[in-house]
Amino acid sequence: MGTADPRALWERVADDLRAEINRGDLKAGDPISPEQELADRHRVSRQTVRQALQQLTNEGLLLSGRGRGRTVRSQTRLHWQLSHFETQERHSAEADAWSNGVADQGRNPHQDVTVEINVPTPKVAERLGLNQDDLVVVRRRVRYVDDQAFQLADSYFPESIARGTLLMQPRDVSVPGGILASIGYPQVKIVDEIEIRMPTKEESSKLGIAAGTPVAEHVRTGYGEDGKPLRVMITIVPGDRHVLVYELEAQ
């Protein structure tokens, strides 16, 4: 390294590794060489190498694993056309809109589903127009893509709507047009709220979220033909795995 280079030593190391990743010389999942090997190669100290590796980790290019060094982070993301995601034609007898959306992108989906009857949280009660002593049916789903936990999605329904229907079944259920439409409650309007935040400890554990990775909390409230809310779905979306897309009419 020439002394005329104005970059700090750690920046030069980081730039070289970043270039290797961008060229494809280092691919997703590939291990990064040990610190001492990188230090010898670049003729710098191990502390300088650590600073460079930390910078690339902060940029989202590397993953830091306990006891196994750093690896190149996958930059592959699923794209979600949220404007059309839950239209009735996206639901089939074989799979719901989410599973179809994953399969359309060449990936393999499956979901673990549990069902509970609970008193709603204030956040859910407000959006469903319920009192906090009313009951809701909650369908909790851990959603997997290629056997990796990719999303957490909890859907809340007024117990009066869900009672005795397919919504009570603790398994992955799908019908053409969607379950709500099949039981006489089609959604005709949807309101989305998206908050970007850091994950909770439980979310990080369930989804295997790397340190420093934010999530999007996507809250979708669906309304029926009479204007009353039917469902609140809260989805936790790791920021390094998803692209959320909306198409809107310009007026």
mmCIF file of C-alpha atoms in Angstrom:
data_model
loop_
_atom_site.group_PDB
_atom_site.id
_atom_site.type_symbol
_atom_site.label_atom_id
_atom_site.label_comp_id
_atom_site.label_asym_id
_atom_site.label_seq_id
_atom_site.Cartn_x
_atom_site.Cartn_y
_atom_site.Cartn_z
ATOM 1 C CA MET A 1 0.000 0.000 0.000
ATOM 2 C CA GLY A 2 1.462 3.350 -1.001
ATOM 3 C CA THR A 3 1.841 6.099 1.546
ATOM 4 C CA ALA A 4 0.221 8.588 -0.867
ATOM 5 C CA ASP A 5 -3.153 6.876 -0.484
ATOM 6 C CA PRO A 6 -5.269 9.260 1.658
ATOM 7 C CA ARG A 7 -7.481 6.481 3.000
ATOM 8 C CA ALA A 8 -6.963 5.110 6.491
ATOM 9 C CA LEU A 9 -5.488 1.618 6.613
ATOM 10 C CA TRP A 10 -8.760 0.011 7.728
ATOM 11 C CA GLU A 11 -10.601 1.753 4.870
ATOM 12 C CA ARG A 12 -8.213 0.240 2.344
ATOM 13 C CA VAL A 13 -8.797 -3.246 3.732
ATOM 14 C CA ALA A 14 -12.563 -2.689 3.762
ATOM 15 C CA ASP A 15 -12.527 -1.349 0.198
ATOM 16 C CA ASP A 16 -10.607 -4.382 -1.061
ATOM 17 C CA LEU A 17 -12.981 -6.858 0.593
ATOM 18 C CA ARG A 18 -16.029 -4.882 -0.551
ATOM 19 C CA ALA A 19 -14.740 -5.016 -4.127
ATOM 20 C CA GLU A 20 -14.305 -8.794 -3.876
ATOM 21 C CA ILE A 21 -17.915 -9.119 -2.735
ATOM 22 C CA ASN A 22 -19.259 -6.791 -5.423
ATOM 23 C CA ARG A 23 -17.338 -8.656 -8.155
ATOM 24 C CA GLY A 24 -18.691 -11.973 -6.937
ATOM 25 C CA ASP A 25 -15.293 -13.332 -5.949
ATOM 26 C CA LEU A 26 -16.816 -13.758 -2.491
ATOM 27 C CA LYS A 27 -20.382 -15.098 -2.619
ATOM 28 C CA ALA A 28 -23.199 -15.360 -0.094
ATOM 29 C CA GLY A 29 -22.249 -17.789 2.652
ATOM 30 C CA ASP A 30 -18.539 -17.755 1.867
ATOM 31 C CA PRO A 31 -16.296 -17.429 4.931
ATOM 32 C CA ILE A 32 -14.005 -14.433 5.266
ATOM 33 C CA SER A 33 -10.333 -15.292 5.724
ATOM 34 C CA PRO A 34 -9.074 -15.330 9.327
ATOM 35 C CA GLU A 35 -7.994 -11.989 10.776
ATOM 36 C CA GLN A 36 -4.297 -12.892 10.897
ATOM 37 C CA GLU A 37 -4.318 -14.018 7.271
ATOM 38 C CA LEU A 38 -5.945 -10.733 6.211
ATOM 39 C CA ALA A 39 -3.474 -8.780 8.355
ATOM 40 C CA ASP A 40 -0.526 -10.508 6.691
ATOM 41 C CA ARG A 41 -1.970 -10.031 3.218
ATOM 42 C CA HIS A 42 -2.550 -6.299 3.697
ATOM 43 C CA ARG A 43 0.475 -5.729 5.940
ATOM 44 C CA VAL A 44 -1.587 -4.207 8.728
ATOM 45 C CA SER A 45 -2.392 -5.105 12.322
ATOM 46 C CA ARG A 46 -5.210 -7.430 13.353
ATOM 47 C CA GLN A 47 -6.904 -4.466 15.023
ATOM 48 C CA THR A 48 -6.977 -2.677 11.665
ATOM 49 C CA VAL A 49 -8.528 -5.777 10.083
ATOM 50 C CA ARG A 50 -11.144 -5.954 12.842
ATOM 51 C CA GLN A 51 -12.104 -2.335 12.187
ATOM 52 C CA ALA A 52 -12.488 -3.042 8.459
ATOM 53 C CA LEU A 53 -14.585 -6.155 9.092
ATOM 54 C CA GLN A 54 -16.796 -4.298 11.541
ATOM 55 C CA GLN A 55 -17.400 -1.589 8.945
ATOM 56 C CA LEU A 56 -18.503 -4.160 6.364
ATOM 57 C CA THR A 57 -20.714 -5.835 8.964
ATOM 58 C CA ASN A 58 -22.328 -2.475 9.729
ATOM 59 C CA GLU A 59 -22.951 -2.018 5.993
ATOM 60 C CA GLY A 60 -24.810 -5.321 5.893
ATOM 61 C CA LEU A 61 -22.255 -7.095 3.690
ATOM 62 C CA LEU A 62 -20.991 -9.536 6.332
ATOM 63 C CA LEU A 63 -22.542 -11.684 9.031
ATOM 64 C CA SER A 64 -20.787 -12.186 12.329
ATOM 65 C CA GLY A 65 -21.278 -15.653 13.801
ATOM 66 C CA ARG A 66 -20.262 -16.894 17.213
ATOM 67 C CA GLY A 67 -17.174 -19.054 16.994
ATOM 68 C CA ARG A 68 -17.174 -19.320 13.201
ATOM 69 C CA GLY A 69 -15.910 -15.958 12.051
ATOM 70 C CA ARG A 70 -17.607 -13.770 9.487
ATOM 71 C CA THR A 71 -19.351 -14.851 6.313
ATOM 72 C CA VAL A 72 -20.685 -12.970 3.312
ATOM 73 C CA ARG A 73 -24.285 -11.968 3.829
ATOM 74 C CA SER A 74 -26.884 -12.857 1.229
ATOM 75 C CA GLN A 75 -28.289 -9.853 -0.617
ATOM 76 C CA THR A 76 -31.209 -11.851 -2.063
ATOM 77 C CA ARG A 77 -34.551 -10.376 -1.069
ATOM 78 C CA LEU A 78 -38.179 -11.277 -1.634
ATOM 79 C CA HIS A 79 -40.279 -8.603 -3.334
ATOM 80 C CA TRP A 80 -43.824 -8.001 -2.116
ATOM 81 C CA GLN A 81 -46.329 -6.150 -4.294
ATOM 82 C CA LEU A 82 -48.369 -5.024 -1.300
ATOM 83 C CA SER A 83 -50.864 -3.145 -3.466
ATOM 84 C CA HIS A 84 -52.012 -6.499 -4.898
ATOM 85 C CA PHE A 85 -50.741 -8.979 -2.320
ATOM 86 C CA GLU A 86 -54.101 -10.036 -0.854
ATOM 87 C CA THR A 87 -56.437 -9.666 -3.793
ATOM 88 C CA GLN A 88 -58.826 -12.613 -3.894
ATOM 89 C CA GLU A 89 -57.264 -14.147 -7.005
ATOM 90 C CA ARG A 90 -53.959 -14.546 -5.110
ATOM 91 C CA HIS A 91 -55.613 -17.153 -2.826
ATOM 92 C CA SER A 92 -56.078 -20.675 -4.179
ATOM 93 C CA ALA A 93 -57.233 -24.015 -2.839
ATOM 94 C CA GLU A 94 -53.599 -25.127 -2.577
ATOM 95 C CA ALA A 95 -51.966 -22.074 -0.989
ATOM 96 C CA ASP A 96 -52.664 -18.636 0.443
ATOM 97 C CA ALA A 97 -51.464 -15.351 -1.050
ATOM 98 C CA TRP A 98 -48.196 -15.411 0.900
ATOM 99 C CA SER A 99 -47.218 -18.935 -0.157
ATOM 100 C CA ASN A 100 -48.114 -18.186 -3.761
ATOM 101 C CA GLY A 101 -46.018 -15.014 -3.616
ATOM 102 C CA VAL A 102 -42.988 -16.957 -2.364
ATOM 103 C CA ALA A 103 -43.413 -19.742 -4.932
ATOM 104 C CA ASP A 104 -43.722 -17.179 -7.730
ATOM 105 C CA GLN A 105 -40.185 -16.039 -6.860
ATOM 106 C CA GLY A 106 -38.768 -19.545 -7.144
ATOM 107 C CA ARG A 107 -38.535 -20.204 -3.417
ATOM 108 C CA ASN A 108 -40.084 -22.892 -1.214
ATOM 109 C CA PRO A 109 -42.627 -21.694 1.416
ATOM 110 C CA HIS A 110 -44.186 -23.305 4.452
ATOM 111 C CA GLN A 111 -45.821 -22.021 7.639
ATOM 112 C CA ASP A 112 -46.180 -23.160 11.245
ATOM 113 C CA VAL A 113 -49.602 -22.073 12.524
ATOM 114 C CA THR A 114 -51.039 -21.889 16.039
ATOM 115 C CA VAL A 115 -54.408 -20.482 17.072
ATOM 116 C CA GLU A 116 -55.322 -18.735 20.329
ATOM 117 C CA ILE A 117 -58.332 -16.958 21.799
ATOM 118 C CA ASN A 118 -57.195 -13.878 23.702
ATOM 119 C CA VAL A 119 -58.186 -10.484 25.004
ATOM 120 C CA PRO A 120 -56.828 -8.013 22.422
ATOM 121 C CA THR A 121 -53.959 -5.666 23.116
ATOM 122 C CA PRO A 122 -54.900 -1.960 23.096
ATOM 123 C CA LYS A 123 -53.275 -1.637 19.656
ATOM 124 C CA VAL A 124 -55.398 -4.426 18.178
ATOM 125 C CA ALA A 125 -58.586 -3.440 20.028
ATOM 126 C CA GLU A 126 -58.371 0.107 18.673
ATOM 127 C CA ARG A 127 -57.989 -1.051 15.066
ATOM 128 C CA LEU A 128 -60.772 -3.636 15.328
ATOM 129 C CA GLY A 129 -63.099 -1.261 17.166
ATOM 130 C CA LEU A 130 -63.349 -3.604 20.162
ATOM 131 C CA ASN A 131 -63.445 -3.152 23.891
ATOM 132 C CA GLN A 132 -60.425 -4.540 25.684
ATOM 133 C CA ASP A 133 -62.596 -7.182 27.366
ATOM 134 C CA ASP A 134 -63.831 -8.493 23.999
ATOM 135 C CA LEU A 135 -62.181 -11.602 22.609
ATOM 136 C CA VAL A 136 -60.161 -12.103 19.454
ATOM 137 C CA VAL A 137 -59.007 -15.194 17.618
ATOM 138 C CA VAL A 138 -55.289 -14.988 16.816
ATOM 139 C CA ARG A 139 -53.666 -17.010 14.063
ATOM 140 C CA ARG A 140 -49.915 -16.908 14.747
ATOM 141 C CA ARG A 141 -47.663 -17.943 11.887
ATOM 142 C CA VAL A 142 -43.935 -18.438 11.601
ATOM 143 C CA ARG A 143 -43.334 -18.240 7.868
ATOM 144 C CA TYR A 144 -40.400 -20.123 6.332
ATOM 145 C CA VAL A 145 -38.661 -19.665 2.993
ATOM 146 C CA ASP A 146 -36.356 -22.518 1.953
ATOM 147 C CA ASP A 147 -36.533 -23.745 5.569
ATOM 148 C CA GLN A 148 -35.328 -20.402 6.981
ATOM 149 C CA ALA A 149 -37.673 -18.470 9.283
ATOM 150 C CA PHE A 150 -38.449 -15.360 7.231
ATOM 151 C CA GLN A 151 -41.449 -13.602 8.809
ATOM 152 C CA LEU A 152 -43.710 -13.583 11.837
ATOM 153 C CA ALA A 153 -47.354 -12.880 10.976
ATOM 154 C CA ASP A 154 -50.138 -12.674 13.571
ATOM 155 C CA SER A 155 -53.708 -12.167 12.314
ATOM 156 C CA TYR A 156 -56.413 -11.028 14.747
ATOM 157 C CA PHE A 157 -60.145 -11.493 14.119
ATOM 158 C CA PRO A 158 -63.160 -10.601 16.285
ATOM 159 C CA GLU A 159 -64.158 -13.835 17.980
ATOM 160 C CA SER A 160 -67.752 -13.306 16.826
ATOM 161 C CA ILE A 161 -66.590 -13.567 13.190
ATOM 162 C CA ALA A 162 -64.089 -16.429 13.572
ATOM 163 C CA ARG A 163 -66.117 -18.702 15.860
ATOM 164 C CA GLY A 164 -66.781 -22.105 14.268
ATOM 165 C CA THR A 165 -64.959 -21.303 11.018
ATOM 166 C CA LEU A 166 -61.759 -22.393 9.291
ATOM 167 C CA LEU A 167 -60.001 -19.535 11.109
ATOM 168 C CA MET A 168 -60.089 -21.663 14.266
ATOM 169 C CA GLN A 169 -58.098 -24.509 12.733
ATOM 170 C CA PRO A 170 -54.445 -24.599 13.924
ATOM 171 C CA ARG A 171 -52.993 -25.477 10.545
ATOM 172 C CA ASP A 172 -52.151 -23.897 7.222
ATOM 173 C CA VAL A 173 -55.582 -23.401 5.622
ATOM 174 C CA SER A 174 -56.369 -21.888 2.235
ATOM 175 C CA VAL A 175 -59.490 -21.588 0.099
ATOM 176 C CA PRO A 176 -60.062 -19.853 -3.242
ATOM 177 C CA GLY A 177 -60.620 -16.150 -2.684
ATOM 178 C CA GLY A 178 -59.412 -16.252 0.931
ATOM 179 C CA ILE A 179 -60.946 -17.521 4.167
ATOM 180 C CA LEU A 180 -62.738 -14.305 5.118
ATOM 181 C CA ALA A 181 -64.507 -14.098 1.773
ATOM 182 C CA SER A 182 -65.458 -17.793 2.008
ATOM 183 C CA ILE A 183 -67.253 -17.246 5.342
ATOM 184 C CA GLY A 184 -69.159 -14.198 4.125
ATOM 185 C CA TYR A 185 -66.828 -11.376 5.168
ATOM 186 C CA PRO A 186 -64.892 -10.197 2.083
ATOM 187 C CA GLN A 187 -62.369 -7.429 2.647
ATOM 188 C CA VAL A 188 -63.064 -4.425 0.434
ATOM 189 C CA LYS A 189 -60.561 -1.940 1.878
ATOM 190 C CA ILE A 190 -57.139 -2.249 3.433
ATOM 191 C CA VAL A 191 -55.122 0.242 5.491
ATOM 192 C CA ASP A 192 -51.392 -0.323 5.918
ATOM 193 C CA GLU A 193 -49.072 1.096 8.577
ATOM 194 C CA ILE A 194 -45.331 0.417 8.405
ATOM 195 C CA GLU A 195 -42.948 1.185 11.256
ATOM 196 C CA ILE A 196 -39.192 0.643 11.013
ATOM 197 C CA ARG A 197 -37.623 -0.347 14.335
ATOM 198 C CA MET A 198 -35.125 -2.654 15.951
ATOM 199 C CA PRO A 199 -36.361 -6.185 16.715
ATOM 200 C CA THR A 200 -37.240 -7.439 20.156
ATOM 201 C CA LYS A 201 -35.184 -10.213 21.717
ATOM 202 C CA GLU A 202 -37.947 -12.733 20.956
ATOM 203 C CA GLU A 203 -38.207 -11.628 17.308
ATOM 204 C CA SER A 204 -34.435 -11.839 16.863
ATOM 205 C CA SER A 205 -34.408 -15.346 18.328
ATOM 206 C CA LYS A 206 -37.318 -16.694 16.253
ATOM 207 C CA LEU A 207 -36.104 -15.203 12.982
ATOM 208 C CA GLY A 208 -32.350 -15.511 13.465
ATOM 209 C CA ILE A 209 -31.887 -11.797 12.847
ATOM 210 C CA ALA A 210 -28.281 -10.627 12.660
ATOM 211 C CA ALA A 211 -27.134 -7.971 15.127
ATOM 212 C CA GLY A 212 -27.849 -4.433 13.975
ATOM 213 C CA THR A 213 -30.586 -5.457 11.504
ATOM 214 C CA PRO A 214 -33.837 -3.469 11.730
ATOM 215 C CA VAL A 215 -37.289 -4.868 11.015
ATOM 216 C CA ALA A 216 -40.390 -3.423 9.458
ATOM 217 C CA GLU A 217 -43.547 -3.925 11.478
ATOM 218 C CA HIS A 218 -46.321 -4.041 8.873
ATOM 219 C CA VAL A 219 -49.807 -3.580 10.341
ATOM 220 C CA ARG A 220 -52.604 -4.265 7.854
ATOM 221 C CA THR A 221 -56.243 -3.631 8.833
ATOM 222 C CA GLY A 222 -58.931 -5.057 6.556
ATOM 223 C CA TYR A 223 -62.459 -3.642 6.349
ATOM 224 C CA GLY A 224 -65.696 -5.267 5.206
ATOM 225 C CA GLU A 225 -68.488 -4.058 2.979
ATOM 226 C CA ASP A 226 -70.188 -2.317 5.911
ATOM 227 C CA GLY A 227 -67.026 -0.338 6.702
ATOM 228 C CA LYS A 228 -66.294 -2.273 9.895
ATOM 229 C CA PRO A 229 -62.821 -3.737 10.529
ATOM 230 C CA LEU A 230 -62.563 -7.498 10.108
ATOM 231 C CA ARG A 231 -58.927 -8.320 10.664
ATOM 232 C CA VAL A 232 -55.626 -6.899 11.852
ATOM 233 C CA MET A 233 -52.474 -8.613 10.624
ATOM 234 C CA ILE A 234 -49.134 -7.684 12.206
ATOM 235 C CA THR A 235 -46.154 -8.932 10.216
ATOM 236 C CA ILE A 236 -42.529 -8.641 11.343
ATOM 237 C CA VAL A 237 -40.266 -8.343 8.319
ATOM 238 C CA PRO A 238 -36.432 -8.440 8.673
ATOM 239 C CA GLY A 239 -35.024 -5.530 6.712
ATOM 240 C CA ASP A 240 -32.319 -7.570 4.956
ATOM 241 C CA ARG A 241 -34.735 -10.072 3.387
ATOM 242 C CA HIS A 242 -37.592 -8.089 1.878
ATOM 243 C CA VAL A 243 -38.534 -5.294 -0.515
ATOM 244 C CA LEU A 244 -42.017 -3.800 -0.011
ATOM 245 C CA VAL A 245 -43.541 -2.408 -3.214
ATOM 246 C CA TYR A 246 -46.653 -0.248 -3.689
ATOM 247 C CA GLU A 247 -48.286 0.860 -6.927
ATOM 248 C CA LEU A 248 -50.508 3.918 -6.573
ATOM 249 C CA GLU A 249 -52.568 5.909 -9.052
ATOM 250 C CA ALA A 250 -51.164 9.421 -9.492
ATOM 251 C CA GLN A 251 -53.874 12.060 -9.185
#
